[in-house]
Coordinates of C-alpha atoms in Angstrom, one line a residue:
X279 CA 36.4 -6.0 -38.0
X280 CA 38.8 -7.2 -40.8
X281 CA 40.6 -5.1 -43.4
X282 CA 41.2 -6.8 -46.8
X283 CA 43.6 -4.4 -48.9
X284 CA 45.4 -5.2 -52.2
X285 CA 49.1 -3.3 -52.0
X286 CA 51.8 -3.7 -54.7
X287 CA 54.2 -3.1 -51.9
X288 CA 54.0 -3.0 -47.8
X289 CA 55.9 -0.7 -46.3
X290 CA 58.3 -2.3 -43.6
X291 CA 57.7 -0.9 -40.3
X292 CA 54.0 -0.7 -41.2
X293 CA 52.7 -3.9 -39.8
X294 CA 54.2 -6.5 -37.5
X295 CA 53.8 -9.4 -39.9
X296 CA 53.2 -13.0 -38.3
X297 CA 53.0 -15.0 -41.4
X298 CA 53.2 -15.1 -44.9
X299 CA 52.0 -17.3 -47.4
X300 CA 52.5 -18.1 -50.9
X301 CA 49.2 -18.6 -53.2
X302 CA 49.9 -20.7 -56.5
X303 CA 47.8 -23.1 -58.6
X304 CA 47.5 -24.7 -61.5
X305 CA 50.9 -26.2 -62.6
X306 CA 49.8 -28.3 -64.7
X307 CA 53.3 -30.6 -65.0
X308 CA 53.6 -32.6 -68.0
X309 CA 51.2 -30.7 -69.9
X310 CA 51.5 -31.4 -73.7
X311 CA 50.9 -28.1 -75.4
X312 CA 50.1 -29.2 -79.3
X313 CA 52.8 -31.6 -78.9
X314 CA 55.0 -29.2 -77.3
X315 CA 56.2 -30.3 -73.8
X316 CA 56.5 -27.3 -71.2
X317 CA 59.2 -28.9 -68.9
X318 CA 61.6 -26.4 -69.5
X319 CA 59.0 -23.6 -68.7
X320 CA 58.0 -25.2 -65.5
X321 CA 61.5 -26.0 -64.5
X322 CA 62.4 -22.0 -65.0
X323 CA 59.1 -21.2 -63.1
X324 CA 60.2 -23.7 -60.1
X325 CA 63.8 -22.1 -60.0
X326 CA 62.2 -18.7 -59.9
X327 CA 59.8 -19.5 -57.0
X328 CA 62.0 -21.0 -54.9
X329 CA 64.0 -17.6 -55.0
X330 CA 60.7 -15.4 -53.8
X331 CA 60.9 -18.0 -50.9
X332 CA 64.0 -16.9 -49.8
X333 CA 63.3 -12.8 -50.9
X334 CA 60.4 -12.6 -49.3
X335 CA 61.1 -15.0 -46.2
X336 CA 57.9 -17.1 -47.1
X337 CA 56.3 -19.3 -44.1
X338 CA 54.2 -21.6 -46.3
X339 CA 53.6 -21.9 -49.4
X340 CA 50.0 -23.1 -50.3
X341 CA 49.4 -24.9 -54.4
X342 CA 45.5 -24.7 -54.9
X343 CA 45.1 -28.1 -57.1
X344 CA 45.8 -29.6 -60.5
X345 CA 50.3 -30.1 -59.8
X346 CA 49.7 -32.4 -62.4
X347 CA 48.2 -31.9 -66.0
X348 CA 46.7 -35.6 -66.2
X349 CA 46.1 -38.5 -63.7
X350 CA 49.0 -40.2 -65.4
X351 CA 51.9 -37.8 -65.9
X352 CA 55.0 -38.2 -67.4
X353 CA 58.0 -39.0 -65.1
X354 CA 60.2 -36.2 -65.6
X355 CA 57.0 -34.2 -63.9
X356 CA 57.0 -36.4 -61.2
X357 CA 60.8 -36.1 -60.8
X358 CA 60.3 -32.5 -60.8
X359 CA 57.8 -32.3 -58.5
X360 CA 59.4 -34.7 -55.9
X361 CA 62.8 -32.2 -56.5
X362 CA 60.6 -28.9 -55.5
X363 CA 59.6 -30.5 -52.1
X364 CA 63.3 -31.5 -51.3
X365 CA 64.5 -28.1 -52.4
X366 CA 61.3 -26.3 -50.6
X367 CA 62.1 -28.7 -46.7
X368 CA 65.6 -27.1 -47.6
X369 CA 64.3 -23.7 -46.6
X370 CA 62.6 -23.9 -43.9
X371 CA 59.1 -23.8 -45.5
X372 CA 55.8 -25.6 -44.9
X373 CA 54.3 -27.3 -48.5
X374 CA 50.7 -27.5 -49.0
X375 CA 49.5 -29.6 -51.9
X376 CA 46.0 -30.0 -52.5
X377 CA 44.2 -32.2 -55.3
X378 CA 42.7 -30.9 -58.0
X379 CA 40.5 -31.9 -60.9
X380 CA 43.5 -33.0 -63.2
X381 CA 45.2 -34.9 -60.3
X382 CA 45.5 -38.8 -59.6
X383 CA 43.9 -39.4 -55.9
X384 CA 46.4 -41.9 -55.8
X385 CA 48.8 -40.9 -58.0
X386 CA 49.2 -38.2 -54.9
X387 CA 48.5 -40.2 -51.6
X388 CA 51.6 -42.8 -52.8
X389 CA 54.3 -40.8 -52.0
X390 CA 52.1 -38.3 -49.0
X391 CA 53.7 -40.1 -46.1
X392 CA 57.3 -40.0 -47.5
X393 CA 56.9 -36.1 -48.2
X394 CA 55.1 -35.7 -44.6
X395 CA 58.4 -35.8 -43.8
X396 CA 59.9 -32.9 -45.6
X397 CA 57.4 -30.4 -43.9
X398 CA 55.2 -31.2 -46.9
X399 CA 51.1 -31.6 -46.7
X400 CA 49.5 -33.3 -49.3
X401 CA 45.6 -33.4 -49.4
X402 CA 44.4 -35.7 -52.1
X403 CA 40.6 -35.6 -51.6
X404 CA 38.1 -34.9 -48.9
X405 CA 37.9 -38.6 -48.7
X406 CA 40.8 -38.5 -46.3
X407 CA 39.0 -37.2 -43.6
X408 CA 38.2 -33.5 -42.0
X409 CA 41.2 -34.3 -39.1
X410 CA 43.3 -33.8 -42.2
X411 CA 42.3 -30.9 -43.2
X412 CA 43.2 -29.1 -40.8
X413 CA 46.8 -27.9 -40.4
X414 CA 48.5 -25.9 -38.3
X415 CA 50.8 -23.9 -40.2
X416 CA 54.4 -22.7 -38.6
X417 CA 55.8 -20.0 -39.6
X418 CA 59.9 -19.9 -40.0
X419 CA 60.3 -19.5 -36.0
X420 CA 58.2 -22.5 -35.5
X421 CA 55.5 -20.8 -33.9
X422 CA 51.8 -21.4 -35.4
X423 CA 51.1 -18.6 -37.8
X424 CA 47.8 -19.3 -39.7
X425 CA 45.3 -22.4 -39.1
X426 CA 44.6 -24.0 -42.6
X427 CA 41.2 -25.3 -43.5
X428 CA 42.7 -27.3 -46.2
X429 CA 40.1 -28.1 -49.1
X430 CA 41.2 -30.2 -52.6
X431 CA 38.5 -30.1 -55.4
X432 CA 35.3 -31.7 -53.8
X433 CA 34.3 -35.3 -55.6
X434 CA 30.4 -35.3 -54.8
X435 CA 30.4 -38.7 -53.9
X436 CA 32.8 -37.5 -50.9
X437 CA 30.2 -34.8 -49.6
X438 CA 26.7 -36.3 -50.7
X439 CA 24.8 -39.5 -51.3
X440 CA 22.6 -39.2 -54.3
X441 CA 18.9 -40.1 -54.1
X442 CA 16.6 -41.8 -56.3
X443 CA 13.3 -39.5 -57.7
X444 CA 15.3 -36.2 -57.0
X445 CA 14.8 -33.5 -59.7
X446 CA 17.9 -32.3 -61.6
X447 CA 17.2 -28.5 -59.0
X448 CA 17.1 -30.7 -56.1
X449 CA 20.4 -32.7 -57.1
X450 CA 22.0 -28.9 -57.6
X451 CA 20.8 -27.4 -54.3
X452 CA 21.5 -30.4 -52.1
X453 CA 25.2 -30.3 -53.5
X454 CA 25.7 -26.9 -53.0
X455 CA 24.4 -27.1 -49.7
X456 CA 26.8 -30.3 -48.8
X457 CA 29.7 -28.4 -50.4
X458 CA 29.0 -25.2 -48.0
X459 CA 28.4 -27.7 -44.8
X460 CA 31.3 -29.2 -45.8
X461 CA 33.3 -25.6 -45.4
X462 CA 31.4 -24.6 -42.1
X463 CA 32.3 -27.7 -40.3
X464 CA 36.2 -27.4 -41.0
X465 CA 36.0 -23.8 -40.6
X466 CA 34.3 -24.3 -36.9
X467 CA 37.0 -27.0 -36.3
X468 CA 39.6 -24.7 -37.0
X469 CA 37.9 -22.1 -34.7
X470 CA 37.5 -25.0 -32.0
X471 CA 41.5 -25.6 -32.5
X472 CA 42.1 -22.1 -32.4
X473 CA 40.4 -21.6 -29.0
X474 CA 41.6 -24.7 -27.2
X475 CA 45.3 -24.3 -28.1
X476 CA 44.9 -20.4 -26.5
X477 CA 46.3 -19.5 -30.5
X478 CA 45.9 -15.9 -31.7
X479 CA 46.3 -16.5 -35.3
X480 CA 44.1 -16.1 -38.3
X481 CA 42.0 -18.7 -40.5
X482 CA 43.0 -19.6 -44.1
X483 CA 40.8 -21.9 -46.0
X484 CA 41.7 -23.2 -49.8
X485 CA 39.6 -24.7 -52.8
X486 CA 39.5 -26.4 -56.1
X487 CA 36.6 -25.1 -58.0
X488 CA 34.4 -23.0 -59.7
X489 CA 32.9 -19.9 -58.2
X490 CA 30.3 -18.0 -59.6
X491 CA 30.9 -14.9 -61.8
X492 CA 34.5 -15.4 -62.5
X493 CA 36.3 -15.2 -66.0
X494 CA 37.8 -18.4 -67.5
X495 CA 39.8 -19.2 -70.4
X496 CA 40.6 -21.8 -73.0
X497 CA 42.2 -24.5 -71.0
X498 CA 40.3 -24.7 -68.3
X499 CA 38.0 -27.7 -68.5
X500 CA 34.8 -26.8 -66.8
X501 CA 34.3 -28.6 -63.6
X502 CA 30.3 -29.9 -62.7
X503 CA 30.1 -31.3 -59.7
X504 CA 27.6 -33.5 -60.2
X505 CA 25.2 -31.2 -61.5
X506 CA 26.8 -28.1 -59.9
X507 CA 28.2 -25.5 -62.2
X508 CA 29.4 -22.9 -60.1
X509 CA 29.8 -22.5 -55.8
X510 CA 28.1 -19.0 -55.0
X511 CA 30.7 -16.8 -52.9
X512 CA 28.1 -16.5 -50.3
X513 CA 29.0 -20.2 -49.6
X514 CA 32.4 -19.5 -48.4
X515 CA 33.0 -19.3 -44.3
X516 CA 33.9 -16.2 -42.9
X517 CA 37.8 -17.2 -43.4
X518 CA 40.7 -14.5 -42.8
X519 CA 41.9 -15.5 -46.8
X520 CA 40.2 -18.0 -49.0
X521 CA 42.9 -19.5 -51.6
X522 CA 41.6 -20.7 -54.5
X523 CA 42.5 -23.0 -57.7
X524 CA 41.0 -23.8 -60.9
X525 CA 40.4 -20.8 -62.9
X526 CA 44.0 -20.1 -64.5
X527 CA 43.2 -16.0 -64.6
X528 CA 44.6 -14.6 -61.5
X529 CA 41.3 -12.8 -59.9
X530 CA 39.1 -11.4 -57.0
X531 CA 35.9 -13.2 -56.3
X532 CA 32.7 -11.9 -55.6
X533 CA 34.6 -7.9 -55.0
X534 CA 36.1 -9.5 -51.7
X535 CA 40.0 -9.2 -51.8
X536 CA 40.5 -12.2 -49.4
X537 CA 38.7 -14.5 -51.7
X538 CA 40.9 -14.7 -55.0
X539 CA 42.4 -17.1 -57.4
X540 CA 46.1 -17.0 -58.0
X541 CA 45.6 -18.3 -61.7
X542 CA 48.0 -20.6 -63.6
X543 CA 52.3 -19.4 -63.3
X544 CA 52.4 -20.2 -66.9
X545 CA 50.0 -19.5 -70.3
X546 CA 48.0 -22.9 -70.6
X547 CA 46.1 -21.6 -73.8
X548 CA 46.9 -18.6 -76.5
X549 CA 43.7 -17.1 -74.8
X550 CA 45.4 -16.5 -71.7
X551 CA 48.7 -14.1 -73.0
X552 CA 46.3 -11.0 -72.4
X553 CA 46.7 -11.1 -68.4
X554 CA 50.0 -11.0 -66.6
X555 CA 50.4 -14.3 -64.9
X556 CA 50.8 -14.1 -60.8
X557 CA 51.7 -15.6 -57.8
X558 CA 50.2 -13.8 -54.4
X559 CA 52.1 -12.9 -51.4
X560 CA 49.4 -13.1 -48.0
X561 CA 50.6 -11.7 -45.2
X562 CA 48.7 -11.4 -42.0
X563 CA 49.7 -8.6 -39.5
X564 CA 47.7 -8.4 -35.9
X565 CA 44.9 -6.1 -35.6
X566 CA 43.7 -3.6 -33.1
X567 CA 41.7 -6.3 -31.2
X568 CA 42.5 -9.9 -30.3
X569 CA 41.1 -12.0 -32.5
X570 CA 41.4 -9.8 -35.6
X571 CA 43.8 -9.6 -38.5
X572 CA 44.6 -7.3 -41.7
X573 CA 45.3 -9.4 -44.2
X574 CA 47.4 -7.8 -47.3
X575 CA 47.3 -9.8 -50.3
X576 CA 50.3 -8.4 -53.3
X577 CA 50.3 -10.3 -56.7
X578 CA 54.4 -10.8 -57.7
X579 CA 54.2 -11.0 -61.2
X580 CA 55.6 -14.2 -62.9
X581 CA 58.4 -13.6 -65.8
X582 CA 57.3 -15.1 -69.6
X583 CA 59.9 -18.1 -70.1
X584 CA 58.5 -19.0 -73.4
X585 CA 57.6 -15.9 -75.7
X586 CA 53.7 -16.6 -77.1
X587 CA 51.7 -14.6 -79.4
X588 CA 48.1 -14.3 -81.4
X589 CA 48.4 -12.8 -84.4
X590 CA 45.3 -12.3 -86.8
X591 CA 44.4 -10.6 -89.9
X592 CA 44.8 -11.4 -93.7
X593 CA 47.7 -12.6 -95.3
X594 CA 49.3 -9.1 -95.8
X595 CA 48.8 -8.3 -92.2
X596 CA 49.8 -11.6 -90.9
X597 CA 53.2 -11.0 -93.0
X598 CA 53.7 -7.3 -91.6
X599 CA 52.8 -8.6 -87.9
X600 CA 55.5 -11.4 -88.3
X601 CA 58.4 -8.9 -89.8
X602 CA 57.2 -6.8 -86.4
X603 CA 57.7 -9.5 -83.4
X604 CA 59.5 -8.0 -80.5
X605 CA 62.7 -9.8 -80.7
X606 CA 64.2 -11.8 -77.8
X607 CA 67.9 -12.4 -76.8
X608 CA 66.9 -16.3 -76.7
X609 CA 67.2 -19.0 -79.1
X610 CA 64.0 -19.9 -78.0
X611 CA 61.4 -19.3 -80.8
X612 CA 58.5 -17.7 -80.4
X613 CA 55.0 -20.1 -80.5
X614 CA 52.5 -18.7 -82.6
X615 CA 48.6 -19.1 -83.1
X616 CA 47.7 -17.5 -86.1
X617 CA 43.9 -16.7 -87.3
X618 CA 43.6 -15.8 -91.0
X619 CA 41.1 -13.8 -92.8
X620 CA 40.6 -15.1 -96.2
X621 CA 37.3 -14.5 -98.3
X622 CA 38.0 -17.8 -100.5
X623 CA 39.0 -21.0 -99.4
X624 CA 42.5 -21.6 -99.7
X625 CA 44.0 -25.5 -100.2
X626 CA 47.5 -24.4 -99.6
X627 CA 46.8 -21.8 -96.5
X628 CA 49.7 -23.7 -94.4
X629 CA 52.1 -23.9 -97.0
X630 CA 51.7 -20.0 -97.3
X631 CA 51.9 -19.8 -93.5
X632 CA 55.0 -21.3 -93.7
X633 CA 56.9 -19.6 -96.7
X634 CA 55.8 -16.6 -94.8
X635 CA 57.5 -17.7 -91.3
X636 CA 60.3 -19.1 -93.2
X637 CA 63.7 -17.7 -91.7
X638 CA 62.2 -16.0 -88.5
X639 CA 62.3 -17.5 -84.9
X640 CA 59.1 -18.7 -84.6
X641 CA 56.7 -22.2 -84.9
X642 CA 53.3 -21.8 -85.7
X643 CA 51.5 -24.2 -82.9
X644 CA 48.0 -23.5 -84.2
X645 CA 46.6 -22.1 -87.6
X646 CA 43.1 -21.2 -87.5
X647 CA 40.4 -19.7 -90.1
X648 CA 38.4 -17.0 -88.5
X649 CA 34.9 -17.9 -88.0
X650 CA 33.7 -14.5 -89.4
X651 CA 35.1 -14.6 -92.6
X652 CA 32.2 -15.8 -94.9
X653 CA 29.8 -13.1 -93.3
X654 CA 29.1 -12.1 -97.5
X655 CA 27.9 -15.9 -98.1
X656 CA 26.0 -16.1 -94.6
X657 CA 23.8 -12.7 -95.9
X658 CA 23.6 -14.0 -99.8
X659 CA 22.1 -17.2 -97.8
X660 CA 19.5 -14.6 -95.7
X661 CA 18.5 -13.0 -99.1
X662 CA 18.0 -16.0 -100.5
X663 CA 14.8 -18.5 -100.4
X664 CA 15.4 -22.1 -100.0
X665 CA 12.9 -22.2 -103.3
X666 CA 15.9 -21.2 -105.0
X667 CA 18.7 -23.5 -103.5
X668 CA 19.0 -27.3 -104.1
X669 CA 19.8 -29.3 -101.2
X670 CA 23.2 -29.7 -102.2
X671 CA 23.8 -25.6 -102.6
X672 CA 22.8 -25.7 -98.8
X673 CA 24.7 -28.1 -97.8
X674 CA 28.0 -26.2 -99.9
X675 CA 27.5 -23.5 -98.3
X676 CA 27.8 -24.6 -94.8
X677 CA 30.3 -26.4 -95.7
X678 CA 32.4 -23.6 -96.6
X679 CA 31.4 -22.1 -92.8
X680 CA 33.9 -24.7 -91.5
X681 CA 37.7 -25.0 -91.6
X682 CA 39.5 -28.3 -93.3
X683 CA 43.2 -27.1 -93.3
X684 CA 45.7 -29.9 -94.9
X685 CA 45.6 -33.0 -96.2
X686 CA 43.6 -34.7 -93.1
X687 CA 41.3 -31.8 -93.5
X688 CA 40.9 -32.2 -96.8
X689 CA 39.9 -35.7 -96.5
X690 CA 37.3 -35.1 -93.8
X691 CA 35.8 -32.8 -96.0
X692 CA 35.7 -35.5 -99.0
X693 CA 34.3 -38.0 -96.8
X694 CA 31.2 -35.8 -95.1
X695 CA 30.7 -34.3 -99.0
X696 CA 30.3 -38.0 -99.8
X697 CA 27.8 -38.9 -97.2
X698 CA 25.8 -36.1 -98.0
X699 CA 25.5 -36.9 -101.5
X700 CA 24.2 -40.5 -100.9
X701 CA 22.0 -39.6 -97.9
X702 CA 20.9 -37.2 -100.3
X703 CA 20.6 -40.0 -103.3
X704 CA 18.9 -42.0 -101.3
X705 CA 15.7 -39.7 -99.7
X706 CA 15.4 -37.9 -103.8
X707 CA 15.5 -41.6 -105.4
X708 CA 14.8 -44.5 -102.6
X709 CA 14.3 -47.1 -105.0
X710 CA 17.7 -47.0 -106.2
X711 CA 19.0 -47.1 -102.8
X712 CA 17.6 -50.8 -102.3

């Protein structure tokens, strides 16, 4: 039988631990965040991981896809990710990289058989063959410490070949299927390399996707494999830990505490400062019998290196909450997203945002118009028979739903008032169209 607990802390003495392993994903180098580049932020989060290395004596250290924000990133993000493997081979600690949505197949697999020789695995795609994916992992006594079914986010044309007169069900269920053969055959490889090598050591496998029931956020771009939205847990082999990537909340899958996502070490979207962001610490300790492992999983939480916040409200609040920011020995300003609550429309609603901000240690990275706030016109419209509304009364008041802050804004909303009006011209009077 296997034990899956979820300690803060385990007690020395209280396990003979084998191996450990460090679960991260999601990275996301060179991301432009509304113009704002996060290099700093993922240079902090870089130095500060490479210290839990040493803290916690780390064996491997496993990143669950998407190292890059774009198949193209910028080349300080490059530079920085070729530094982290040459600082990483300087500890004595095995890499794993795997490929995820965001990443560059090739863009990865250029520089894989340079870092192959700084103890670093890079897995690009499934295209590179299941021999690949299977790793031995050392631990820091160079004995084998975990066997690594080592799965990057799944292209379907690497697991399936689509057929013609196949119903858009079929397509879904034969992918799934393919995508959970696909996960049986390395996990039995990794059993068969298990047993022929004599090892006593447990099975880890990773992924790049997204499974069923789990909680997203803003920034993550919703991955269909082909016409897959969603890999049920079920799906999964019967694995000793399942590290997953994808979904930048750090969270358990399906109830089972050895099948989790580590999240994203940084907020990737204002939507995503209500969790604490986390890296995982696996450890695997021998169990009663041979063949079976306790696997403790403990979330180190990750430090904020560039203060966020969401403040929302009308103008009076949105003035108080300002005056009221938690203030932060740092000349780094605080980014805001702020969501107003106005009844009218307002022309000048960012040059109020700013005289309000003006002096304090922040920048306003987005300035939104809550959705809700012309609930009064949305019930006048309810009471109201389209009898007594022209067209154009209709169309003003939808219009009025939307948000069309400065002057680009204001020029959309010209330009679509304009259309209306001679679409409208032209089905009241079609003659005069001609």
């Amino acid at each position: 039988m296997k034990l899956n607990v979820d300690l803060q802390h385990n007690p020395k003495g209280l396990w003979n631990t084998k191996m450990k392993i460090l679960h991260t994903s999601d990275w996301h180098l060179g991301q432009s965040f509304f113009t704002k580049s996060r290099k700093d932020e993922h240079q902090s989060f870089i130095n500060w991981l490479l210290q839990q290395v040493t803290r916690y004596q780390i064996d491997a250290v496993i990143i669950a896809g998407d190292i890059f924000d774009t198949g193209t990133p910028p080349s300080y993000a490059r530079e920085m990710y070729n530094q982290f493997v040459v600082d990483m081979a300087q500890k004595n600690c095995v890499l794993v990289v795997l490929g995820g949505n965001h990443d560059s197949v090739s863009t990865l697999n250029e520089s894989k058989q340079l870092l192959a020789r700084l103890n670093t695995y890079v897995i690009a795609s499934t295209a590179a063959g299941s021999e690949q994916q299977i790793i031995q992992l050392k631990n820091q006594d160079s004995e084998v410490g975990a066997i690594l079914c080592a799965i990057p986010f799944i292209r379907p044309r690497d697991v399936i070949q689509s057929e013609a007169g196949q119903t858009g069900l079929q397509k879904q269920q034969n992918l799934g299927a393919a995508i959970k053969a696909h996960y049986s055959q390395l996990y039995q490889q990794a059993v068969a390399v298990r047993e022929s090598n004599k090892l006593n050591v447990p099975i880890v496998a990773t992924g790049h996707l997204t499974a069923l029931g789990v909680s997203q956020s803003e920034s993550v771009r919703d991955i269909y494999v082909g016409t897959l939205e969603g890999f049920a847990a079920d799906g999964f082999p019967p694995a000793d830990y399942i590290a997953l990537g994808h979904i930048h909340r750090s969270q358990i899958v399906a109830k089972k505490n050895h099948i989790r996502y580590s999240g994203s070490p940084i907020a990737l979207s204002f939507d995503e400062l209500g969790t604490h962001k986390k890296v995982l610490l696996v450890e695997f300790s021998q169990g009663l019998k041979s063949g079976e492992f306790e696997t403790t999983v403990s979330p180190i939480e990750v430090p904020v290196f560039q203060p966020m916040a969401v403040i929302k409200g009308d103008l009076g609040q949105i003035q108080q909450a300002l005056l009221d920011l938690p203030s932060h020995d740092s000349e780094i300003p605080t980014w805001l997203c702020i969501e107003v609550q106005i009844e009218d429309y307002l022309s000048d609603l960012p040059q109020r945002i700013q005289t309000l901000s003006q002096g304090l240690n922040v920048e306003v990275l987005q300035l939104r118009r809550q959705r809700n706030v012309n609930r009064g016109s949305l019930m006048q419209i309810q009471q109201e028979t389209l009898d007594e509304l022209s067209p154009i009364e209709v169309f003003q008041k939808r219009l009025e739903m939307e948000c069309f802050d400065g002057d680009d804004g204001q020029e959309l909303r010209t330009r679509i008032q304009q259309q209306f009006q001679n679409i409208l011209s032209e089905t009241e009077d079609p003659e005069a169209a001609k």
